GROMACS .gro file of C-alpha atoms in nm:
model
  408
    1UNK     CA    1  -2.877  10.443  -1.166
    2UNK     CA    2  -2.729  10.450  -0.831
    3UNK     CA    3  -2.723  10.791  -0.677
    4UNK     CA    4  -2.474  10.803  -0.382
    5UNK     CA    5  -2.641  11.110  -0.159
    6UNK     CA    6  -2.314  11.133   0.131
    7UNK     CA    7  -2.005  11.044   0.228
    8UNK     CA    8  -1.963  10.950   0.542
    9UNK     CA    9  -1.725  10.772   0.819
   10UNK     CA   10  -1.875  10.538   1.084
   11UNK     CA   11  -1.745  10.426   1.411
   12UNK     CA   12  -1.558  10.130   1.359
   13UNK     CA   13  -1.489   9.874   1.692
   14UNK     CA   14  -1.156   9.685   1.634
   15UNK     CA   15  -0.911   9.508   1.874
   16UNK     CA   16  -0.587   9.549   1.689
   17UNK     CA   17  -0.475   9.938   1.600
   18UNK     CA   18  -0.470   9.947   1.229
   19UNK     CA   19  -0.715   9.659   1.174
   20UNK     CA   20  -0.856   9.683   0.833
   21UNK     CA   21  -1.229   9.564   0.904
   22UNK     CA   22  -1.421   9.566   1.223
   23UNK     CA   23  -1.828   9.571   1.320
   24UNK     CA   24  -1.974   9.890   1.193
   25UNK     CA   25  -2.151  10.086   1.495
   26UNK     CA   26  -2.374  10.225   1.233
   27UNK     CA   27  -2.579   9.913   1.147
   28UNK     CA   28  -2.439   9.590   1.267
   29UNK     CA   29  -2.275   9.506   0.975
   30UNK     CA   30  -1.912   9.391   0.894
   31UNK     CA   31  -1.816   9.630   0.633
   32UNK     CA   32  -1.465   9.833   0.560
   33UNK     CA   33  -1.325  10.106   0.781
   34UNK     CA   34  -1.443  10.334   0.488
   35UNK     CA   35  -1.764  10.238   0.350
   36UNK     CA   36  -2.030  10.471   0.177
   37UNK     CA   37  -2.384  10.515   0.177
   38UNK     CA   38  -2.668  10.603  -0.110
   39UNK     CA   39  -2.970  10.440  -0.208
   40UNK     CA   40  -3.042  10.171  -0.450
   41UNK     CA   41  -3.412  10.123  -0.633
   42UNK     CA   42  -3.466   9.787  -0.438
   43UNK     CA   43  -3.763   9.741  -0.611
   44UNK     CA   44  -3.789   9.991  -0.885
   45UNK     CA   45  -4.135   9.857  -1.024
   46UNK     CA   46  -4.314   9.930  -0.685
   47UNK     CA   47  -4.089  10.292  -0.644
   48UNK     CA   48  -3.946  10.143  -0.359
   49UNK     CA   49  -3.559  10.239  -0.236
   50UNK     CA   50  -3.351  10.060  -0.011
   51UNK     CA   51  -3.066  10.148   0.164
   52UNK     CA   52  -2.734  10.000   0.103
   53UNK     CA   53  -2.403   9.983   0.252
   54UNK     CA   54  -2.054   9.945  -0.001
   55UNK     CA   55  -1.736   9.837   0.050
   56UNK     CA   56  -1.442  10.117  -0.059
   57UNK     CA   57  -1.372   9.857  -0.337
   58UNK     CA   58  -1.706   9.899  -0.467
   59UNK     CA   59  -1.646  10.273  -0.437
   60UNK     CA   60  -1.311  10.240  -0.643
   61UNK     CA   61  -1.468  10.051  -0.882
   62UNK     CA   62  -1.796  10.320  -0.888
   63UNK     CA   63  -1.518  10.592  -0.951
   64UNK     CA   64  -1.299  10.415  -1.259
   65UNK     CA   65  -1.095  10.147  -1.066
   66UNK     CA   66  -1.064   9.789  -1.163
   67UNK     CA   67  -1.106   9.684  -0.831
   68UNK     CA   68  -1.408   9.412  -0.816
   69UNK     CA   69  -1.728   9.559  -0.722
   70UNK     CA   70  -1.835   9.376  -0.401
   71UNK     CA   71  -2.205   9.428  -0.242
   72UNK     CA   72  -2.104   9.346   0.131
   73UNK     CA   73  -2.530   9.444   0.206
   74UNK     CA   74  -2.857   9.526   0.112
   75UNK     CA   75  -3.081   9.649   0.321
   76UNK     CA   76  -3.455   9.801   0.368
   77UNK     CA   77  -3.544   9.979   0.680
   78UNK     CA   78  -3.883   9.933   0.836
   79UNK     CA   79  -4.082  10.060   1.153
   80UNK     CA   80  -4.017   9.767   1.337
   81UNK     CA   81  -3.593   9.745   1.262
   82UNK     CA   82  -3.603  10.132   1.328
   83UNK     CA   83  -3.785  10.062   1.661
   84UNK     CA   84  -3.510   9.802   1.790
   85UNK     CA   85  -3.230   9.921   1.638
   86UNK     CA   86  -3.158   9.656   1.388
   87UNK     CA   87  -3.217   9.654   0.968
   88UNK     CA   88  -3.320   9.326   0.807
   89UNK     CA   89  -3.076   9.250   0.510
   90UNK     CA   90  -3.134   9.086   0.206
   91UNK     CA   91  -2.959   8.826  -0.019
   92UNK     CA   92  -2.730   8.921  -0.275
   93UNK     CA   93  -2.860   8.687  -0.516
   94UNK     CA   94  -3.184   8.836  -0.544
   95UNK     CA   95  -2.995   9.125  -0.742
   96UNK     CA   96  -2.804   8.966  -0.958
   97UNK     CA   97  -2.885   8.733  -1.288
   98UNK     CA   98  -3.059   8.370  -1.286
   99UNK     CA   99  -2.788   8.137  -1.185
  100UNK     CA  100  -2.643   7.911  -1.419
  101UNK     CA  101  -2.733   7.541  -1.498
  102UNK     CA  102  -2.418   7.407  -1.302
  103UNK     CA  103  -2.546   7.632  -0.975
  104UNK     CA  104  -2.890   7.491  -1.024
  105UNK     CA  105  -2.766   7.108  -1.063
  106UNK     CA  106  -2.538   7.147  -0.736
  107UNK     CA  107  -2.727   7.305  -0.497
  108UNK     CA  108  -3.082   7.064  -0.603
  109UNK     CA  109  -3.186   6.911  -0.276
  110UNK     CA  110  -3.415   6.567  -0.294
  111UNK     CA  111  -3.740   6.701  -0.411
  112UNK     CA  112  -3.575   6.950  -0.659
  113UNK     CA  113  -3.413   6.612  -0.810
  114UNK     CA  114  -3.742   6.483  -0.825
  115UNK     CA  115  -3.914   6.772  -0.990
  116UNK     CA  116  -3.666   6.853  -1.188
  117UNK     CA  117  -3.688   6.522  -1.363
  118UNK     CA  118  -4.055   6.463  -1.357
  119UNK     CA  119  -4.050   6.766  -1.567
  120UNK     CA  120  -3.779   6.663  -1.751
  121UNK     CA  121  -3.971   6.302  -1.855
  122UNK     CA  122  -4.311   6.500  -1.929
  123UNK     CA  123  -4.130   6.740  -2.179
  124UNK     CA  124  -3.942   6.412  -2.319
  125UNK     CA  125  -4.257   6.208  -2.384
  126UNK     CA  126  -4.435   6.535  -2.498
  127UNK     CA  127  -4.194   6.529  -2.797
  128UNK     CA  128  -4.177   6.118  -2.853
  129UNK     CA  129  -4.563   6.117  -2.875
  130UNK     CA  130  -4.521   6.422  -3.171
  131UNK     CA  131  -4.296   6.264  -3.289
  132UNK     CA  132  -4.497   5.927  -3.323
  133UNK     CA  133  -4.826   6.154  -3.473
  134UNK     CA  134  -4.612   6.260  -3.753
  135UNK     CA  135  -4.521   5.946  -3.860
  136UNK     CA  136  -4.902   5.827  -3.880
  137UNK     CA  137  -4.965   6.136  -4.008
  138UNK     CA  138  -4.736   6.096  -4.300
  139UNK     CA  139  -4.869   5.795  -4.384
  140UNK     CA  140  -5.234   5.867  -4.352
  141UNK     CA  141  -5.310   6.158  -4.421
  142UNK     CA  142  -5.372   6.339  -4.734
  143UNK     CA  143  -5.081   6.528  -4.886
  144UNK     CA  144  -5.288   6.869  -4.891
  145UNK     CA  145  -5.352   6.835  -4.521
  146UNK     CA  146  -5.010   6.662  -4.403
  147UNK     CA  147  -4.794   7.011  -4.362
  148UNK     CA  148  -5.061   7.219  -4.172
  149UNK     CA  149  -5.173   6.916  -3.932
  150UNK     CA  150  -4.813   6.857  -3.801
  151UNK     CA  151  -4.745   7.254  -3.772
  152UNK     CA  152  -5.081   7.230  -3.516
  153UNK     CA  153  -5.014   6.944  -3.337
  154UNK     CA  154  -4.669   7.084  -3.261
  155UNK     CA  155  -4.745   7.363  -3.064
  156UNK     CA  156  -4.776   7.207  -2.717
  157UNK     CA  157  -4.448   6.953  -2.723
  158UNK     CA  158  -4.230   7.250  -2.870
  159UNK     CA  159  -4.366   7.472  -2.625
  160UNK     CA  160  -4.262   7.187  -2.375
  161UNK     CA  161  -3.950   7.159  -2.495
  162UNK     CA  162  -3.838   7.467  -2.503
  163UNK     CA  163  -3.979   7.571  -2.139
  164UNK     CA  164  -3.784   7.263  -2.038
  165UNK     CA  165  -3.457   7.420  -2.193
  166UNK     CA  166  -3.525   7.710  -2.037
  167UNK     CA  167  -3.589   7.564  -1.720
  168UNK     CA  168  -3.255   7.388  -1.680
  169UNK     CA  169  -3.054   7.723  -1.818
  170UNK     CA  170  -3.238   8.034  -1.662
  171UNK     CA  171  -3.029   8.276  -1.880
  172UNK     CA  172  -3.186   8.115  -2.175
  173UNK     CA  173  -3.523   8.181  -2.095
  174UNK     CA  174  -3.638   8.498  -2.282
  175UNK     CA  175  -3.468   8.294  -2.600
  176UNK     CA  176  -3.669   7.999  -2.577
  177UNK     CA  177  -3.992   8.215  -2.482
  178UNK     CA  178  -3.901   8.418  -2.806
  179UNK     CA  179  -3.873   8.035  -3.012
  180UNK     CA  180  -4.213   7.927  -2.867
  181UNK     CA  181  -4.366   8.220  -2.958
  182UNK     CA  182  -4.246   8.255  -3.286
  183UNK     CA  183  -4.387   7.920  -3.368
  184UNK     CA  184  -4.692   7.942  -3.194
  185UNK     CA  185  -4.752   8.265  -3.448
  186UNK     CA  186  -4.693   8.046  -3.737
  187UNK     CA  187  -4.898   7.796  -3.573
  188UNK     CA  188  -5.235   8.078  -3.562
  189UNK     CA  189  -5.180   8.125  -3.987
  190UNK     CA  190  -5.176   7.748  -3.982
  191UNK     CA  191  -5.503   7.681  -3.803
  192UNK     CA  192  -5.685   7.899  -4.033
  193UNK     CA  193  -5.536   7.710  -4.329
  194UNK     CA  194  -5.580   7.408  -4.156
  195UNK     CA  195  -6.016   7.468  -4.173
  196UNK     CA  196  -5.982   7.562  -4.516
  197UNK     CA  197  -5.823   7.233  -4.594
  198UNK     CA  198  -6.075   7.037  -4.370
  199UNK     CA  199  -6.350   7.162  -4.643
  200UNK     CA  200  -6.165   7.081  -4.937
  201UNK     CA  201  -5.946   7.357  -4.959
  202UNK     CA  202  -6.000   7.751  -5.094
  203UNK     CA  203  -6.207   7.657  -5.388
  204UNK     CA  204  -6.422   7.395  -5.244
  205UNK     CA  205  -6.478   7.654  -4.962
  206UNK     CA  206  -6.558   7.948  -5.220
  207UNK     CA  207  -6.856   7.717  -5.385
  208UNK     CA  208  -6.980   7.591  -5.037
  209UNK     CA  209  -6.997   7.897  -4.875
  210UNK     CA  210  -7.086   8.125  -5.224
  211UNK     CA  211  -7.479   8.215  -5.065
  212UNK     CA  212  -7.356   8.251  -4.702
  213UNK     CA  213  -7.198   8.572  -4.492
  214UNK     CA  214  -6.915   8.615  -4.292
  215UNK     CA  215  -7.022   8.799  -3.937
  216UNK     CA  216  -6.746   8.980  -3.867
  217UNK     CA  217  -6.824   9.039  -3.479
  218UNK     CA  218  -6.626   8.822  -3.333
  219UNK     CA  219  -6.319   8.793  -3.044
  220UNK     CA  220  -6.108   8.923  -3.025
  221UNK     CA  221  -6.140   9.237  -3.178
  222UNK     CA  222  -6.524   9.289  -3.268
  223UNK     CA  223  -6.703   9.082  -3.001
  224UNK     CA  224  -6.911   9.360  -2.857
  225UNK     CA  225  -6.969   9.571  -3.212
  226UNK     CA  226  -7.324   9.372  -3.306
  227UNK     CA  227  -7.389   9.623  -3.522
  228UNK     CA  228  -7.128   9.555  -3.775
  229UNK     CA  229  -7.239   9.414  -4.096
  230UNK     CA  230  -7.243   9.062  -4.235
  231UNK     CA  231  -6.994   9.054  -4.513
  232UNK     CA  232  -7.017   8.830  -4.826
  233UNK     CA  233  -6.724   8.602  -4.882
  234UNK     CA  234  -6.573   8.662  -5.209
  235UNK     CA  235  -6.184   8.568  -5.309
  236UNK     CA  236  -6.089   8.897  -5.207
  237UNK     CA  237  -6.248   8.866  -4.820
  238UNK     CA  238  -6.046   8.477  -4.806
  239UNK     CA  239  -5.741   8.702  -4.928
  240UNK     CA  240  -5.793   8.919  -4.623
  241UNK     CA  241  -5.855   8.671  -4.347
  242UNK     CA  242  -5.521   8.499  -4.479
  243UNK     CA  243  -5.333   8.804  -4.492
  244UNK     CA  244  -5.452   8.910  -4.165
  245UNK     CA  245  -5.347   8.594  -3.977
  246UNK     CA  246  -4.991   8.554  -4.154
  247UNK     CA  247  -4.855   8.894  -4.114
  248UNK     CA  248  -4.830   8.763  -3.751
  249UNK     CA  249  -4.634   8.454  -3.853
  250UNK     CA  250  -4.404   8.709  -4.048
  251UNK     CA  251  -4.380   8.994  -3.853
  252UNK     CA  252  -4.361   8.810  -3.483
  253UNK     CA  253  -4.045   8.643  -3.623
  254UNK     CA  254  -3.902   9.002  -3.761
  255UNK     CA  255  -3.949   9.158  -3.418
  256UNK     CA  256  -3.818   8.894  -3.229
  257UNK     CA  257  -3.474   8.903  -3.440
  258UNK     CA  258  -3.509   9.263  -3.419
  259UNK     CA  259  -3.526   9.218  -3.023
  260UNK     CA  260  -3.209   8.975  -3.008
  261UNK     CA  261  -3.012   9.241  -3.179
  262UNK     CA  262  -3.106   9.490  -2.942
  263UNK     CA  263  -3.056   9.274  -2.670
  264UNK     CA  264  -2.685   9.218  -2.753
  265UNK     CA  265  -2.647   9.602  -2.782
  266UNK     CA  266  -2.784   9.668  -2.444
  267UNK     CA  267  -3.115   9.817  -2.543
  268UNK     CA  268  -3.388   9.569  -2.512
  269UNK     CA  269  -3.464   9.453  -2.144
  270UNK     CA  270  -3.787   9.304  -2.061
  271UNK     CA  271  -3.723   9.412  -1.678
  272UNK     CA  272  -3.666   9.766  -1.803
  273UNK     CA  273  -4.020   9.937  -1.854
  274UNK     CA  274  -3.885  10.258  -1.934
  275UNK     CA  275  -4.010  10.496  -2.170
  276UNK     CA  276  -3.682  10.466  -2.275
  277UNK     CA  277  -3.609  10.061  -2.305
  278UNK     CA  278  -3.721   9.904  -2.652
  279UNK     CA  279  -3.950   9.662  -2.478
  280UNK     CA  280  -4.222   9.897  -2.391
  281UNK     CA  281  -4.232   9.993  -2.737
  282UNK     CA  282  -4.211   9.604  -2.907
  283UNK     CA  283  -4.386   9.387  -2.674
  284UNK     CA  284  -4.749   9.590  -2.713
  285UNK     CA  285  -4.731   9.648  -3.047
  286UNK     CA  286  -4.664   9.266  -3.094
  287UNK     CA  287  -5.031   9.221  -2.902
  288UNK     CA  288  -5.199   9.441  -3.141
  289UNK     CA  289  -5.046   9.238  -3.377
  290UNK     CA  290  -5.138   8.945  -3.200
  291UNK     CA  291  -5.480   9.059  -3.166
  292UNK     CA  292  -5.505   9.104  -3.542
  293UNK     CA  293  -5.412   8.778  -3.635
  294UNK     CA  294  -5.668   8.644  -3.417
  295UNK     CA  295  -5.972   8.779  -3.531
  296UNK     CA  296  -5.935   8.607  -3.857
  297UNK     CA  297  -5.915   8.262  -3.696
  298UNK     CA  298  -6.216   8.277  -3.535
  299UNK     CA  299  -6.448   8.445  -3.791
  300UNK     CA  300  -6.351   8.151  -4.003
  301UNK     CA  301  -6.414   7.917  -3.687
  302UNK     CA  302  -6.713   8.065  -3.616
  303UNK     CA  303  -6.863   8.002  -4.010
  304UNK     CA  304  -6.768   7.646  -4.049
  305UNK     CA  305  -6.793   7.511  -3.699
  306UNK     CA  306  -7.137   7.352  -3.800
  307UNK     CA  307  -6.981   7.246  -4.133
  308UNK     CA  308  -6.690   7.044  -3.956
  309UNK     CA  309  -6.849   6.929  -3.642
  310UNK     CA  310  -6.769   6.552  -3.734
  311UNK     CA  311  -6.408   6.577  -3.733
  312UNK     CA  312  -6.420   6.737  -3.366
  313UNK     CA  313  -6.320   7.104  -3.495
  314UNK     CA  314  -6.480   7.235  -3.128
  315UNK     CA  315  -6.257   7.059  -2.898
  316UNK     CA  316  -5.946   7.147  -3.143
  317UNK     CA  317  -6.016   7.523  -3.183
  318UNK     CA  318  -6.019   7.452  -2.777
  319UNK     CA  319  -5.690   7.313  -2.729
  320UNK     CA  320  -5.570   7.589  -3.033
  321UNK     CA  321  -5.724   7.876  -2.754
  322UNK     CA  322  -5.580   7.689  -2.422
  323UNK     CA  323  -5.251   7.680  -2.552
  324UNK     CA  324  -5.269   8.084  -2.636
  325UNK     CA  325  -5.400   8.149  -2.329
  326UNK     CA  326  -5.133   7.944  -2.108
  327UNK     CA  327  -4.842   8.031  -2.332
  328UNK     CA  328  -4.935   8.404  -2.363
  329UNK     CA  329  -5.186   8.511  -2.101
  330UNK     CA  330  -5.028   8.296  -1.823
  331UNK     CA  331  -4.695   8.367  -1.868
  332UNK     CA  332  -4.732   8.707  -1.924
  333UNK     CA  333  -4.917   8.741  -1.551
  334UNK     CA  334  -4.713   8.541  -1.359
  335UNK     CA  335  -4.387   8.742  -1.527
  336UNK     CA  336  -4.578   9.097  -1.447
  337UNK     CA  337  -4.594   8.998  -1.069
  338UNK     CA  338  -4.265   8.872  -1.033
  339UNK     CA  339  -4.099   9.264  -1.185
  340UNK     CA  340  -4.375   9.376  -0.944
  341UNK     CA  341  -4.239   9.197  -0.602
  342UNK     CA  342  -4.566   8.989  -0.577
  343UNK     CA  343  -4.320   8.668  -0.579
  344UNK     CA  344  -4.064   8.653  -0.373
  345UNK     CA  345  -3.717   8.625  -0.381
  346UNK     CA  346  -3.563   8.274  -0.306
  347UNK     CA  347  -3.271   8.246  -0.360
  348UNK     CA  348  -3.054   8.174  -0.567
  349UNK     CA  349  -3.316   8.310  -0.767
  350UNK     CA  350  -3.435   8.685  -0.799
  351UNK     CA  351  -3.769   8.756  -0.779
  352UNK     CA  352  -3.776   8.750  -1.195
  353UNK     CA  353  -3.569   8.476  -1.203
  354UNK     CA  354  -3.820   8.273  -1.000
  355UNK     CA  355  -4.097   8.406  -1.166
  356UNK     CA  356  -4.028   8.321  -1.502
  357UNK     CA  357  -3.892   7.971  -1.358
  358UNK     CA  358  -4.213   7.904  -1.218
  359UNK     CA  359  -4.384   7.985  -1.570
  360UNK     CA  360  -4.135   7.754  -1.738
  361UNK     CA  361  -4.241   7.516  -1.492
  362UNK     CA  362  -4.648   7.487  -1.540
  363UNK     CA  363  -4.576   7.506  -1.915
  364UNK     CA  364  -4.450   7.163  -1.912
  365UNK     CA  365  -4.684   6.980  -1.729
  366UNK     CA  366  -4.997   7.158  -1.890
  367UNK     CA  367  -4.815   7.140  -2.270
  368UNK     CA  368  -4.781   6.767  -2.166
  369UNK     CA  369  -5.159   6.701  -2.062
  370UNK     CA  370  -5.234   6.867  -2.414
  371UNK     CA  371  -4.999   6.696  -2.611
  372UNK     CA  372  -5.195   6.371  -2.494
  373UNK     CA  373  -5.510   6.549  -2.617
  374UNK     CA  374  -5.422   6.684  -2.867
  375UNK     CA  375  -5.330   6.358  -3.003
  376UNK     CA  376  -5.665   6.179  -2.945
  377UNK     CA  377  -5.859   6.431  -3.156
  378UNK     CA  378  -5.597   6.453  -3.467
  379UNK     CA  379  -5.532   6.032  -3.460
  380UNK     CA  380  -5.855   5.923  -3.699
  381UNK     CA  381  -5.958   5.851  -4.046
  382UNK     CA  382  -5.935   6.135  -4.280
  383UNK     CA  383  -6.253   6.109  -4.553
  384UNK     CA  384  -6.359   6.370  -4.702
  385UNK     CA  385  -6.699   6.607  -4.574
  386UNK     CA  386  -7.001   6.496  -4.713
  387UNK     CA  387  -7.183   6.745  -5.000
  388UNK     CA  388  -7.364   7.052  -4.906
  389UNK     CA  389  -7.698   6.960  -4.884
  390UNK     CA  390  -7.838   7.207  -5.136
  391UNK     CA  391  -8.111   7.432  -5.119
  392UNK     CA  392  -8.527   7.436  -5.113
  393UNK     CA  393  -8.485   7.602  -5.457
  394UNK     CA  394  -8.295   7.407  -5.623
  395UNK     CA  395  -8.398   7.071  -5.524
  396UNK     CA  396  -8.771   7.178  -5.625
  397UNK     CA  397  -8.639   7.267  -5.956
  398UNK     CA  398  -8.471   6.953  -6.021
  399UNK     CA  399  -8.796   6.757  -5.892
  400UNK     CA  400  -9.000   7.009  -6.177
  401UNK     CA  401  -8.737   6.884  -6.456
  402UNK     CA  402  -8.777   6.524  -6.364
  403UNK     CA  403  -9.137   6.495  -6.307
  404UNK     CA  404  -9.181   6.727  -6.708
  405UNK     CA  405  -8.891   6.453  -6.855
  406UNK     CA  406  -9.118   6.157  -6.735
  407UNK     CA  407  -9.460   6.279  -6.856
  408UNK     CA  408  -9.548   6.183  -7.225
   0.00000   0.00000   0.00000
């Protein structure tokens, strides 16, 4: 809220009698015969306040008229500008919205061409090269593991493709976060499912792993509790890892509608980090939930890793973690010092703006190294896991039954 503190008149220099603007004595600015000045939370995530200077237009329009609101300057005063006199002023663009995609496109100088369509290309052949796994994978893969390997090996070129969308239209961007993210939480129930399968599915699992325990104290929720308990894995305990990792899927895509309709009203702003604004109150419990569905994931990773070492399960649960951590952790940083001042403004991008465009930015060309990746480990033969070997026990009782059948 702006809170105007005094009214006040300056000096104003002018060579005609009656001239209607004129250099303000006050601060060196060209500004209205009747201006007014308050103070405006420059950078409200730091506490900071900066002094500004308004046209009387902008004061009709403060006070009910439908006069235009213009923002002639605004300004910060430091030691050094108080020492000689003068106040360094700040763009006008680094208050307002991200630009549209016709202001980005006209004022792109040579390398921003370039960039702009190297990035462009990488998303493009991000989503070809899917594109072209899906096809082998519906051809050569087995029916029960055909849905769940093309939900995994989508992550990274939708993630590309929608940071590329949101690159190009910067008022778009916390929608196609929103769509990455709501696939990527499908994509964590999906993974689980998708090491169930690689073992034959939840029956085949249930009789392999019928004289082995779950431990339970694992990332990310459990890592440093050693002391908890090795649990035996029943039907009920597979029920429970699944439901733990799809009420993310379901409830990730519930509070991101919920989010859009709150947006539209006013209410949700992730700049806003009010105790009032909705997004203080959404976007942590969506970690817990995030943290929830994670836990399952790797317990079950962290049984069968042995189990399905020979169809590379390591390096995929890898490229599964890098693209949580870049689409998640990274973004969320980078976004956290941009609403903190850290980056700077350039305009005609404010400092959020250009935060979340730099975000948008690595997410292409790191979704595009692990699409390539991703697509090495997934393109090979599908036969099925060798038997169990079974155990001491057994094999010596089968050797007892033999060796009684064969004596006379």
């Amino acid at each position: 809220m702006w809170s105007f503190l005094q009214t006040t008149h300056c000096p104003v220099t002018s060579g005609k009698r009656g001239g209607s603007t004129g250099r303000n004595k006050c601060f060196g600015l060209q500004t209205s015969p009747l201006w007014k000045v308050g103070r405006l939370p420059l950078d409200p995530w730091r506490g900071e306040w900066g002094l500004f200077v308004l046209t009387h237009r902008a004061w009709k329009q403060r006070t009910g008229s439908d006069i235009s609101l213009e923002l002639e300057s605004i300004t910060v005063p430091t030691a050094a500008s108080m020492n000689n006199g003068s106040i360094p002023t700040m763009h006008p663009s680094c208050m307002e919205k991200p630009p549209l995609a016709m202001d980005i496109i006209l004022k792109l100088d040579i390398f921003g061409i370039i960039l702009y369509s190297a990035l462009t290309f990488m998303a493009a052949v991000s989503m070809l090269v899917y594109l072209e796994e899906c096809v082998y994978i519906y051809k050569h893969v087995p029916n029960n593991k055909k849905s769940v390997i093309i939900w995994v090996n989508g992550a990274a070129p939708v993630i590309a493709t929608m940071s590329c969308l949101g690159m190009w239209i910067p008022r778009a961007t916390m929608f196609t976060d929103m769509t990455s993210a709501c696939y990527f939480a499908v994509v964590v129930f999906k993974f689980l499912i998708l090491m169930l399968e690689e073992v034959g599915g939840d029956e085949a699992f249930l009789r392999r792993a019928g004289r082995h325990k779950l431990k339970i104290s694992t990332g990310p929720c459990c890592c440093c509790c050693l002391c908890l308990p090795f649990v035996a894995i029943t039907r009920r305990t597979l029920f429970l890892l699944k439901l733990g990792s799809f009420q993310f899927a379901v409830l990730k895509i519930v509070f991101t509608i919920l989010s859009i309709v709150l947006y539209t009203n006013g209410t949700f702003d992730l700049s806003d980090l009010s105790i009032y604004g909705a997004a203080i109150w959404i976007n942590p419990f969506v970690g817990i939930l995030t943290i929830i569905a994670l836990w399952p994931v790797a317990i079950m990773f962290m049984h069968l890793r042995v189990t399905l070492r020979s169809i590379k399960i390591i390096p995929k649960y890898a490229m599964y973690q890098l693209v949580l951590v870049l689409s998640q952790l990274q973004t969320a940083i980078i976004n956290i010092l941009a609403l903190n001042g850290t980056i700077a403004c350039s305009p005609p991008f404010s400092a959020p703006a250009r935060g979340y465009m730099m975000s948008q930015q690595l997410l292409i060309l790191e979704m595009f190294i692990i699409t390539l990746v991703t697509r090495l480990l997934y393109r090979r033969q599908y036969d099925p896991l060798p038997q169990e070997e079974e155990s001491d026990n057994s094999t010596s009782l089968k050797q007892a039954v033999l060796s009684e059948s064969e004596s006379p």
